JSON list of C-alpha atoms in Angstrom, two decimals:
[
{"chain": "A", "resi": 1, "resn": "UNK", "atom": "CA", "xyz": [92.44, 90.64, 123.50]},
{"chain": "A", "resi": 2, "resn": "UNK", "atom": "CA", "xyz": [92.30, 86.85, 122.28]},
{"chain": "A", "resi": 3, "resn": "UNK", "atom": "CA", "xyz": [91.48, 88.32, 118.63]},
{"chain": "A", "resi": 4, "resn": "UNK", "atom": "CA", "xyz": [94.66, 90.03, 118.60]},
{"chain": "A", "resi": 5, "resn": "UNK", "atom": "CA", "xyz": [96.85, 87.38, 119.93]},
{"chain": "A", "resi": 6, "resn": "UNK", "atom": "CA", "xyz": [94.95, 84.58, 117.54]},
{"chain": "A", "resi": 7, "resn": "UNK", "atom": "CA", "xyz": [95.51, 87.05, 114.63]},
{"chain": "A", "resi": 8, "resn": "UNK", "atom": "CA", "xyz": [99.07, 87.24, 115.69]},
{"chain": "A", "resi": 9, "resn": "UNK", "atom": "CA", "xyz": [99.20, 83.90, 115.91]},
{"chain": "A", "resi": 10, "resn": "UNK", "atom": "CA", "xyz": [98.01, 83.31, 112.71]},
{"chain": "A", "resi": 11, "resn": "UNK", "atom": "CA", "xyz": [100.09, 86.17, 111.29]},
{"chain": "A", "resi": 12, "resn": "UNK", "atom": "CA", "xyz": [103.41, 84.34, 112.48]},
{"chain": "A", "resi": 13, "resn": "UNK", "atom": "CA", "xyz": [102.10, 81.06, 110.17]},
{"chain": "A", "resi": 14, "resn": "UNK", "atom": "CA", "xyz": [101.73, 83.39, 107.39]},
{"chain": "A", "resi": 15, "resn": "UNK", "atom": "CA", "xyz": [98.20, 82.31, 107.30]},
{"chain": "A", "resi": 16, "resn": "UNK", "atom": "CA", "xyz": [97.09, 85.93, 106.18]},
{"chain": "A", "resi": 17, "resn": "UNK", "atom": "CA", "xyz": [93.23, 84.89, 105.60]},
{"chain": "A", "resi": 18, "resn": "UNK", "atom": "CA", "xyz": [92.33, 83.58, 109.12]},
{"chain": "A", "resi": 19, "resn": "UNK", "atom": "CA", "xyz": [94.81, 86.52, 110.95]},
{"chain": "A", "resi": 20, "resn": "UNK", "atom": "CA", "xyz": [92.71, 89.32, 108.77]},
{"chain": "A", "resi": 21, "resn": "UNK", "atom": "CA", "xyz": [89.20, 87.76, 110.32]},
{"chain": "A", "resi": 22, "resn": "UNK", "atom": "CA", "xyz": [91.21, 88.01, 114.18]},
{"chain": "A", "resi": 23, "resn": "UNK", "atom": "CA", "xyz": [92.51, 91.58, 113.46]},
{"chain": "A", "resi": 24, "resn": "UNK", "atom": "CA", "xyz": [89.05, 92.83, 111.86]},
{"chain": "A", "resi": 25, "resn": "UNK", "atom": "CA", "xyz": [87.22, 91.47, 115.17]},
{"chain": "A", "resi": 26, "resn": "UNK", "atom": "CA", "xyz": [89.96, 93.21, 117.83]},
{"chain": "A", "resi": 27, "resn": "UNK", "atom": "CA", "xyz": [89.49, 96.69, 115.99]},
{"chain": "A", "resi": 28, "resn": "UNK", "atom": "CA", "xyz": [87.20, 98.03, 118.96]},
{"chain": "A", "resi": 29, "resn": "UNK", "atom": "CA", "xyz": [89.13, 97.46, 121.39]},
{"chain": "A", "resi": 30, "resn": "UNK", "atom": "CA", "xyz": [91.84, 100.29, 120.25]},
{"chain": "A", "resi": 31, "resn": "UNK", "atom": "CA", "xyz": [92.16, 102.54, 122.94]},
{"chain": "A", "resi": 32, "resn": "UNK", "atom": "CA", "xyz": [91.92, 105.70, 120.74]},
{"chain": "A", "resi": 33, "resn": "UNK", "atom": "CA", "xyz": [92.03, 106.99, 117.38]},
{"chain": "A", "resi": 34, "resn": "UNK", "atom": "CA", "xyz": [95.66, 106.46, 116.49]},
{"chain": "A", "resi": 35, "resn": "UNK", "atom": "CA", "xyz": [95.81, 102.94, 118.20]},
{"chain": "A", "resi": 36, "resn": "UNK", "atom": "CA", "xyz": [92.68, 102.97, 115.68]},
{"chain": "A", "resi": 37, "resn": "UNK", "atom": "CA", "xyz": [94.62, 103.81, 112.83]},
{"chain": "A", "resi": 38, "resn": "UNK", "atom": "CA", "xyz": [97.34, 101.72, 113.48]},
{"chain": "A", "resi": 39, "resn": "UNK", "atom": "CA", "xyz": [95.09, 98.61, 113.48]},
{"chain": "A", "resi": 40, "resn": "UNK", "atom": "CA", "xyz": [93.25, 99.49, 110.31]},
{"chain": "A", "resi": 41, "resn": "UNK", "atom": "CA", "xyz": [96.58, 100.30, 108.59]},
{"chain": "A", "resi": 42, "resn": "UNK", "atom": "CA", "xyz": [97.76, 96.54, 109.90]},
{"chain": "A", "resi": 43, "resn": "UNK", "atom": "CA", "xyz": [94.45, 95.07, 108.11]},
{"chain": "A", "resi": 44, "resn": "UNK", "atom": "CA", "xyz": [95.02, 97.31, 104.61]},
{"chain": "A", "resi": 45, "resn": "UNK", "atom": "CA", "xyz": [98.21, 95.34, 104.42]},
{"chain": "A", "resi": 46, "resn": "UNK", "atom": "CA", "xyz": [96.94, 91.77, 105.70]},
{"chain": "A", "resi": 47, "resn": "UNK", "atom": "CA", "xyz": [94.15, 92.26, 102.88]},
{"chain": "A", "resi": 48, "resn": "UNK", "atom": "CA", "xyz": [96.81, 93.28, 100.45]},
{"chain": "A", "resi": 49, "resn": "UNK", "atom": "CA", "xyz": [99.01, 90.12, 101.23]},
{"chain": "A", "resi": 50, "resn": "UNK", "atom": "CA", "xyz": [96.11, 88.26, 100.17]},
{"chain": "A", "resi": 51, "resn": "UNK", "atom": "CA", "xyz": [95.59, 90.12, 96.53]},
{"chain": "A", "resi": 52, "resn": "UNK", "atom": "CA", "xyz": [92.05, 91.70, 97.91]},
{"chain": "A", "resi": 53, "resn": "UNK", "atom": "CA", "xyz": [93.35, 95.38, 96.60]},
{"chain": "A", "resi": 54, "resn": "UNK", "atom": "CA", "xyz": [89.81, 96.53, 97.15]},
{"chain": "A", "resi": 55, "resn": "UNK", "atom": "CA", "xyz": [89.27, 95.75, 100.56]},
{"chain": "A", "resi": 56, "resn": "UNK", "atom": "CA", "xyz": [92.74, 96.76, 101.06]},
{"chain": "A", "resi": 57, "resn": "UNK", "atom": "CA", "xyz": [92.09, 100.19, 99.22]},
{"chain": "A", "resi": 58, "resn": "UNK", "atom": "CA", "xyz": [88.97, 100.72, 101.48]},
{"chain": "A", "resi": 59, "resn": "UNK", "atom": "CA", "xyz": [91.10, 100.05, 104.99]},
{"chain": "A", "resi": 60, "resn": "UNK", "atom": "CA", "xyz": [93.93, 102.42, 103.57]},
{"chain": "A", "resi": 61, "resn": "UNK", "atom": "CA", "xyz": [91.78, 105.58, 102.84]},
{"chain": "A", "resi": 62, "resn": "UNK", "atom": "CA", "xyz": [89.87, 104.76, 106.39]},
{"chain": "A", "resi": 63, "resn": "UNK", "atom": "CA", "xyz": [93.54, 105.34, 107.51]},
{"chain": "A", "resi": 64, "resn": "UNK", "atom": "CA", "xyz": [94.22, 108.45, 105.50]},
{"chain": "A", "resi": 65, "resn": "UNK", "atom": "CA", "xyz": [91.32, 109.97, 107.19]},
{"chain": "A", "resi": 66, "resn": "UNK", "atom": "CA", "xyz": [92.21, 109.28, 110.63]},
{"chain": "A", "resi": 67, "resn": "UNK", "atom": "CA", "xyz": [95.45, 108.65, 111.32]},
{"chain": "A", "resi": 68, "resn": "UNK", "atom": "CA", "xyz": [97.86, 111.94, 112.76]},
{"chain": "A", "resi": 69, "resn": "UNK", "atom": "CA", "xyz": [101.24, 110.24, 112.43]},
{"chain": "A", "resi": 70, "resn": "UNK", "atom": "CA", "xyz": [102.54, 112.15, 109.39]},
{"chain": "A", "resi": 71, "resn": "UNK", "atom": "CA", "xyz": [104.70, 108.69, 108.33]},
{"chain": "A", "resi": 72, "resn": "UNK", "atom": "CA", "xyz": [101.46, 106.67, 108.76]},
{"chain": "A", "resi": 73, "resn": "UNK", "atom": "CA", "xyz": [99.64, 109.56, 106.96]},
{"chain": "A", "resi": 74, "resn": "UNK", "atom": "CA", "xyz": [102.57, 109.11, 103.48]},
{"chain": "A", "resi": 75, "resn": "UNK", "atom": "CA", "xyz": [102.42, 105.23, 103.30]},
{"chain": "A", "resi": 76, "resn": "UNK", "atom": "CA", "xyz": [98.31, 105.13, 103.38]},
{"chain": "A", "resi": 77, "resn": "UNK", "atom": "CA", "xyz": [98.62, 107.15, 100.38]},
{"chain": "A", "resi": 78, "resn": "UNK", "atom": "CA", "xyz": [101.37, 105.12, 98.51]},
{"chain": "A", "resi": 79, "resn": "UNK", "atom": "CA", "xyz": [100.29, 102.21, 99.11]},
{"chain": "A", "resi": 80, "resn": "UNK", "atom": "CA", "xyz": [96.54, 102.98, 98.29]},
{"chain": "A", "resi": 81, "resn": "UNK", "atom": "CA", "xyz": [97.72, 104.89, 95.18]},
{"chain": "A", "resi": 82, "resn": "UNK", "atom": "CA", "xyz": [99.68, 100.98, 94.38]},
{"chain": "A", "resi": 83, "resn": "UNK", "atom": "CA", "xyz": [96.46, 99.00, 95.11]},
{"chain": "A", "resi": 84, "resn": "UNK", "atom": "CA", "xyz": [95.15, 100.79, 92.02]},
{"chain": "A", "resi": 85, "resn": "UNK", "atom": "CA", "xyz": [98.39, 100.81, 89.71]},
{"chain": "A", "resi": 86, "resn": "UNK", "atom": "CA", "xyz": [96.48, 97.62, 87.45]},
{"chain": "A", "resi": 87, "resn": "UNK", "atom": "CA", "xyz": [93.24, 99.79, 87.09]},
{"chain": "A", "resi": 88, "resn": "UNK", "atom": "CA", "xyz": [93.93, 103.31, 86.05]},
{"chain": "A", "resi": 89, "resn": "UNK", "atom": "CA", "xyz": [97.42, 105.51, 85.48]},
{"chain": "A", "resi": 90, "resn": "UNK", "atom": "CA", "xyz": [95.28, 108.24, 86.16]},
{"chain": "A", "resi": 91, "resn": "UNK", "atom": "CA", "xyz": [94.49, 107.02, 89.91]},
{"chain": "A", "resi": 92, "resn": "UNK", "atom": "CA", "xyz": [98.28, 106.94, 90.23]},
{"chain": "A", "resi": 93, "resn": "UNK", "atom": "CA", "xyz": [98.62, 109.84, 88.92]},
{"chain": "A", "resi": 94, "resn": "UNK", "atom": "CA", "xyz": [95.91, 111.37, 91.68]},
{"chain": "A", "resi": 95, "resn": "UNK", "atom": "CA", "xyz": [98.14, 109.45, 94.16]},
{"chain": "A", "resi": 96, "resn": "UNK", "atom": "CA", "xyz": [101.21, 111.93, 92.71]},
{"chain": "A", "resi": 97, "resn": "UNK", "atom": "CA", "xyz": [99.42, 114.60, 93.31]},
{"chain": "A", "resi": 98, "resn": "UNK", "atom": "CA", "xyz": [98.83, 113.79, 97.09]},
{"chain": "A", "resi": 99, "resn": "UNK", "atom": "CA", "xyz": [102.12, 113.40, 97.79]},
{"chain": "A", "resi": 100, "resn": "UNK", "atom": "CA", "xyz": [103.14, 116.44, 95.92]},
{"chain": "A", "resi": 101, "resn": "UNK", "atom": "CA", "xyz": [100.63, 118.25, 97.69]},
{"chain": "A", "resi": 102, "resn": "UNK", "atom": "CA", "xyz": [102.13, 117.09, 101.18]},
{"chain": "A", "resi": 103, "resn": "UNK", "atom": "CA", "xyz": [105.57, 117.64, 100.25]},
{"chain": "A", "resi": 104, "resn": "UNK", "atom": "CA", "xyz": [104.38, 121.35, 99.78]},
{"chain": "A", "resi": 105, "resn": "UNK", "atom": "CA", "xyz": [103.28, 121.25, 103.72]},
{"chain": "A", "resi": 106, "resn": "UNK", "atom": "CA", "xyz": [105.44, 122.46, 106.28]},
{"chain": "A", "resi": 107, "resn": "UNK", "atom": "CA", "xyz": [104.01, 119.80, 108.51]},
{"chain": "A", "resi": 108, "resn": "UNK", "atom": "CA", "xyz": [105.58, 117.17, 106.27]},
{"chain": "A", "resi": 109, "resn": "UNK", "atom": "CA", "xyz": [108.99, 119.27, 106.04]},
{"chain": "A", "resi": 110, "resn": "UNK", "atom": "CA", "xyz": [111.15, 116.51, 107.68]},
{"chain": "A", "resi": 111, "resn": "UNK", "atom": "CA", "xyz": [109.52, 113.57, 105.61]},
{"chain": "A", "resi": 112, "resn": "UNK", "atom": "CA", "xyz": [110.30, 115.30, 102.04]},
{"chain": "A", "resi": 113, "resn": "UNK", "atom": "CA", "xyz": [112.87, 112.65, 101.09]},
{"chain": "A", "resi": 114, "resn": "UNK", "atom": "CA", "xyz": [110.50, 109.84, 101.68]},
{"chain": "A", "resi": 115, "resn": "UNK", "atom": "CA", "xyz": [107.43, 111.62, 100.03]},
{"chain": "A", "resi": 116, "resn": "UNK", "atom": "CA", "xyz": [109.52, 112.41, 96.91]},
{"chain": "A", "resi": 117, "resn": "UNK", "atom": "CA", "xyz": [110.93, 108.41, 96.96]},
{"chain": "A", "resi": 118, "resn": "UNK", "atom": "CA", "xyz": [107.00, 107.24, 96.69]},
{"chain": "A", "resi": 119, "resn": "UNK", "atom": "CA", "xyz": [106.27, 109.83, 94.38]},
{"chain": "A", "resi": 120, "resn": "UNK", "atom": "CA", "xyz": [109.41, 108.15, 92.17]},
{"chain": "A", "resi": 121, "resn": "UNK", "atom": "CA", "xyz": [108.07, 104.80, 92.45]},
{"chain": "A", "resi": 122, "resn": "UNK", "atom": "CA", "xyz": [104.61, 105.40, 91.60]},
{"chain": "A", "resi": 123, "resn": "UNK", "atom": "CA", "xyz": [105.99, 107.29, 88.52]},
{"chain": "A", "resi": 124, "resn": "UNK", "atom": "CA", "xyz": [107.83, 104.48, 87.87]},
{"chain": "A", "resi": 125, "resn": "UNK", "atom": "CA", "xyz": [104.57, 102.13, 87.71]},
{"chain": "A", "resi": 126, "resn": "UNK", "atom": "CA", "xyz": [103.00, 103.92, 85.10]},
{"chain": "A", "resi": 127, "resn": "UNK", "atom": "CA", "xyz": [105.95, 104.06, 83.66]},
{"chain": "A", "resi": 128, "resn": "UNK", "atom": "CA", "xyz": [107.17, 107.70, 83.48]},
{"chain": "A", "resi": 129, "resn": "UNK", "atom": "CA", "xyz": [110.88, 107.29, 83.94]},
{"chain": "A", "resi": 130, "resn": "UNK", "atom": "CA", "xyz": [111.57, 111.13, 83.31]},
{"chain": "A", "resi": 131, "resn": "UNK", "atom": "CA", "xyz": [109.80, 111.95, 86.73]},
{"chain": "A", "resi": 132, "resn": "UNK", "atom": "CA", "xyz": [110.67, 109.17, 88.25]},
{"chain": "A", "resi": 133, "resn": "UNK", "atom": "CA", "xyz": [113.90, 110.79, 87.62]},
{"chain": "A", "resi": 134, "resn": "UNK", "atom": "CA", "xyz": [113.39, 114.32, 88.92]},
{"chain": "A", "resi": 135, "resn": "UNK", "atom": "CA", "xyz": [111.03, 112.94, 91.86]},
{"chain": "A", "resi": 136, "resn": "UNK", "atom": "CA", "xyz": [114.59, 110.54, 93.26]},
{"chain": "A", "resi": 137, "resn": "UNK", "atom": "CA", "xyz": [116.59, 113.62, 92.44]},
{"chain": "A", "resi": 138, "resn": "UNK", "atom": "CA", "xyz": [114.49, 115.67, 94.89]},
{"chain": "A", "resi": 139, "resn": "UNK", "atom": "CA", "xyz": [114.66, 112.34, 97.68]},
{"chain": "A", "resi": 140, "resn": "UNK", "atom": "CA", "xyz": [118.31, 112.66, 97.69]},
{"chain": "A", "resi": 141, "resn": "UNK", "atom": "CA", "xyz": [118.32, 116.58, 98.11]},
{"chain": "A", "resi": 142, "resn": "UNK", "atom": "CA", "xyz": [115.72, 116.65, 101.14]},
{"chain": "A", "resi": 143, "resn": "UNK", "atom": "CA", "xyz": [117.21, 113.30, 102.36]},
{"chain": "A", "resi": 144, "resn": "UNK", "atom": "CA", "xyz": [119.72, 114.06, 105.37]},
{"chain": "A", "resi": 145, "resn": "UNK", "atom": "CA", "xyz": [119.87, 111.15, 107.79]},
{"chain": "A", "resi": 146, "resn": "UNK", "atom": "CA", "xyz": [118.85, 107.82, 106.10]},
{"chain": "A", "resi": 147, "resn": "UNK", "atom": "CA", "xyz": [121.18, 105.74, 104.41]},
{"chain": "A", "resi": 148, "resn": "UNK", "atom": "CA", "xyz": [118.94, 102.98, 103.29]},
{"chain": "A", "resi": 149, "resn": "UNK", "atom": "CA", "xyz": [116.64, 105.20, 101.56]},
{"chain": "A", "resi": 150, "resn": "UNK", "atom": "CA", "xyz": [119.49, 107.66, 99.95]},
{"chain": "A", "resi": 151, "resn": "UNK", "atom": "CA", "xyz": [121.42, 104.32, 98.47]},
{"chain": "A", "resi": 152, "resn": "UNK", "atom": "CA", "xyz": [117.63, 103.49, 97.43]},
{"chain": "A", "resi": 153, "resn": "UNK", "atom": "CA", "xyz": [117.29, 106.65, 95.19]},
{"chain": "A", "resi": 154, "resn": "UNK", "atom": "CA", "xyz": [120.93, 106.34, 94.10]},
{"chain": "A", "resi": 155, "resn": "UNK", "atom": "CA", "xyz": [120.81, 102.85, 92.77]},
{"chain": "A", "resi": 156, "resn": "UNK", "atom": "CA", "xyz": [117.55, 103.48, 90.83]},
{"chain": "A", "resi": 157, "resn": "UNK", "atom": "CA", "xyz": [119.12, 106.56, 88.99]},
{"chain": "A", "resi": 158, "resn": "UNK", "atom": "CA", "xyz": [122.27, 104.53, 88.25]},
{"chain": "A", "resi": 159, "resn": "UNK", "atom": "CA", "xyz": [120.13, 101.49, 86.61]},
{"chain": "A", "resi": 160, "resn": "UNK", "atom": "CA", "xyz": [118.19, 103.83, 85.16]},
{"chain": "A", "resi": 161, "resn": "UNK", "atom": "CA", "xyz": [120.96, 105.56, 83.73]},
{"chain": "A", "resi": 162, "resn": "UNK", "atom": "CA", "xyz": [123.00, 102.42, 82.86]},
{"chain": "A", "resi": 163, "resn": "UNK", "atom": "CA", "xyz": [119.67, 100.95, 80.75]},
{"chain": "A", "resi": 164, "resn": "UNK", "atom": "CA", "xyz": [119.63, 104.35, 79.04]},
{"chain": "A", "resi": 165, "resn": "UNK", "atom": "CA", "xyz": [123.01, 104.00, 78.17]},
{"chain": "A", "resi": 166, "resn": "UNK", "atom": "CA", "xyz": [124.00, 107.32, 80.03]},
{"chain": "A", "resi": 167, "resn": "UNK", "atom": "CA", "xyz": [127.05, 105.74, 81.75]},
{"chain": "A", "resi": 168, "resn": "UNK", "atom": "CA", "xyz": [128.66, 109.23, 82.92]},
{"chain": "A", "resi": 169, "resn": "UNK", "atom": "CA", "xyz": [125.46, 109.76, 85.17]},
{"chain": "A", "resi": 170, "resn": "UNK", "atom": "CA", "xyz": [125.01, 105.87, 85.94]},
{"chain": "A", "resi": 171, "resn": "UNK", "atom": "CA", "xyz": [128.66, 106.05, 86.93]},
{"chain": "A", "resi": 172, "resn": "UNK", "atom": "CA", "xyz": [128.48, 109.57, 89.18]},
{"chain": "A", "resi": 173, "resn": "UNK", "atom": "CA", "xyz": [125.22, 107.87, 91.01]},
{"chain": "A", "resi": 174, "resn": "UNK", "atom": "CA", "xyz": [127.23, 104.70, 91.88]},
{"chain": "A", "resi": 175, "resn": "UNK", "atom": "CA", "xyz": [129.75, 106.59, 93.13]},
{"chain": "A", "resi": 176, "resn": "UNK", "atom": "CA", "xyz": [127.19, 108.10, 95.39]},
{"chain": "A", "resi": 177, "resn": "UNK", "atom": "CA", "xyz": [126.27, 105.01, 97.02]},
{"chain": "A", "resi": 178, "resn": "UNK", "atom": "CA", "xyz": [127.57, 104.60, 100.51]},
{"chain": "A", "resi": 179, "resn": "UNK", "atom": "CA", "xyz": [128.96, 101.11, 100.42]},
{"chain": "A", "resi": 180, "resn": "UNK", "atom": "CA", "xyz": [129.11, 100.57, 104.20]},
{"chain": "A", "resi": 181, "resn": "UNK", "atom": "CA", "xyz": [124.79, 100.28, 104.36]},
{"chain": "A", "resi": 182, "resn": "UNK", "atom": "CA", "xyz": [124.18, 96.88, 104.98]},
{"chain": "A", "resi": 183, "resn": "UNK", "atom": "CA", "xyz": [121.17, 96.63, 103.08]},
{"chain": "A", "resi": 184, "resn": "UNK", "atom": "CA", "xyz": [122.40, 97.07, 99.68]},
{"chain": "A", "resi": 185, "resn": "UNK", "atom": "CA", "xyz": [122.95, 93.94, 97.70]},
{"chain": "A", "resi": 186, "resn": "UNK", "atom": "CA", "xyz": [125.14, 92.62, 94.72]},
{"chain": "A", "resi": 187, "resn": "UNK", "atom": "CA", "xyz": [128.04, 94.95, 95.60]},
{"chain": "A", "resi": 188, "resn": "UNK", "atom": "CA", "xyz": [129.88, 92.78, 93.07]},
{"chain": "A", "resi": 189, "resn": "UNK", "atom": "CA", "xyz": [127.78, 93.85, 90.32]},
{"chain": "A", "resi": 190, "resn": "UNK", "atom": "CA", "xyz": [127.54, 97.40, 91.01]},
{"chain": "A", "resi": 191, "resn": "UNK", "atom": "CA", "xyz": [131.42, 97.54, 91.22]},
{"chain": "A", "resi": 192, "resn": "UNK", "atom": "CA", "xyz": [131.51, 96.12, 88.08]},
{"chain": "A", "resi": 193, "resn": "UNK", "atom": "CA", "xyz": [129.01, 98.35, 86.23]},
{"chain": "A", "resi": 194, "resn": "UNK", "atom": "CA", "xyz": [130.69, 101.42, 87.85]},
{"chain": "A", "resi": 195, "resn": "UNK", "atom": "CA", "xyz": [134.19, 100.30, 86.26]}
]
């Protein structure tokens, strides 16, 4: 227990280094495999905050393997297929092909929208802006509920089109944004590229 709070501790002073040492030492006392998975997941990202993409790499496929939350289950995979985007396009590419693979699976039915959005931005790292394309197309069919992550897809496509000077579509996706989420940012800007 005084791991955990000293690698909060340190957490909270951003002082990544000395809270991945605390974290590392409290991972047996999780109480069972998820609590397990949750801690090693909260060490792949400490050790990626501090540009150790191997280590963090290592921690993210330990989660992969035991983790049963299906949301835990889709960012393990995205973010281990990004700890790799400097090394090899054809890692990301095998990190595609995970997600792909899950999006097929009816246990990962209700998470399509997401799967397809990290599919989009890994296709976007290496770069293949065509599936990027198709992959934010398929979020914004599957996505129902969130907001965030629909206005996400939508203002990709629309810089994307804009940049590829395809203003009908650029236009047609900004017009798909919902302005009332919060989250989005220079509304100014996308009011004027949508004029």
């Amino acid at each position: 227990y005084f791991n955990e709070v000293q690698g909060y501790w340190f957490f909270k002073q951003q002082m990544y280094d000395s809270a991945t040492v605390y974290i590392k030492n409290a991972l047996p006392n999780a109480i069972d495999v998820a609590d397990r998975a949750r801690r090693e997941y909260l060490l792949a990202q400490l050790y990626e905050l501090n540009h150790h993409q191997d280590t963090a790499s290592y921690y993210y496929d330990k989660v992969i393997k035991l983790t049963t939350d299906p949301l835990m289950y889709i960012y393990a995979n995205l973010n281990k297929a990004k700890m790799l985007k400097n090394n090899d396009s054809a890692e990301i590419e095998k990190g595609i092909a995970r997600l792909l693979h899950m999006a097929r699976k009816d246990r990962f039915e209700s998470y399509r929208d997401i799967i397809y959005c990290s599919a989009a931005q890994l296709a976007l790292e290496k770069p293949d802006t065509s599936a990027g394309v198709s992959f934010y197309k398929k979020s914004t069919f599957y996505n129902q509920d969130d907001i965030s992550l629909k206005n996400k897809a939508f203002l990709t496509l629309a810089e994307i089109s804009y940049q590829q000077k395809k203003y009908k579509d650029a236009y047609n996706f900004y017009d798909s944004l919902q302005m009332s989420d919060t989250s989005l940012a220079n509304l100014e800007e996308i009011q004027s590229r949508k004029n």
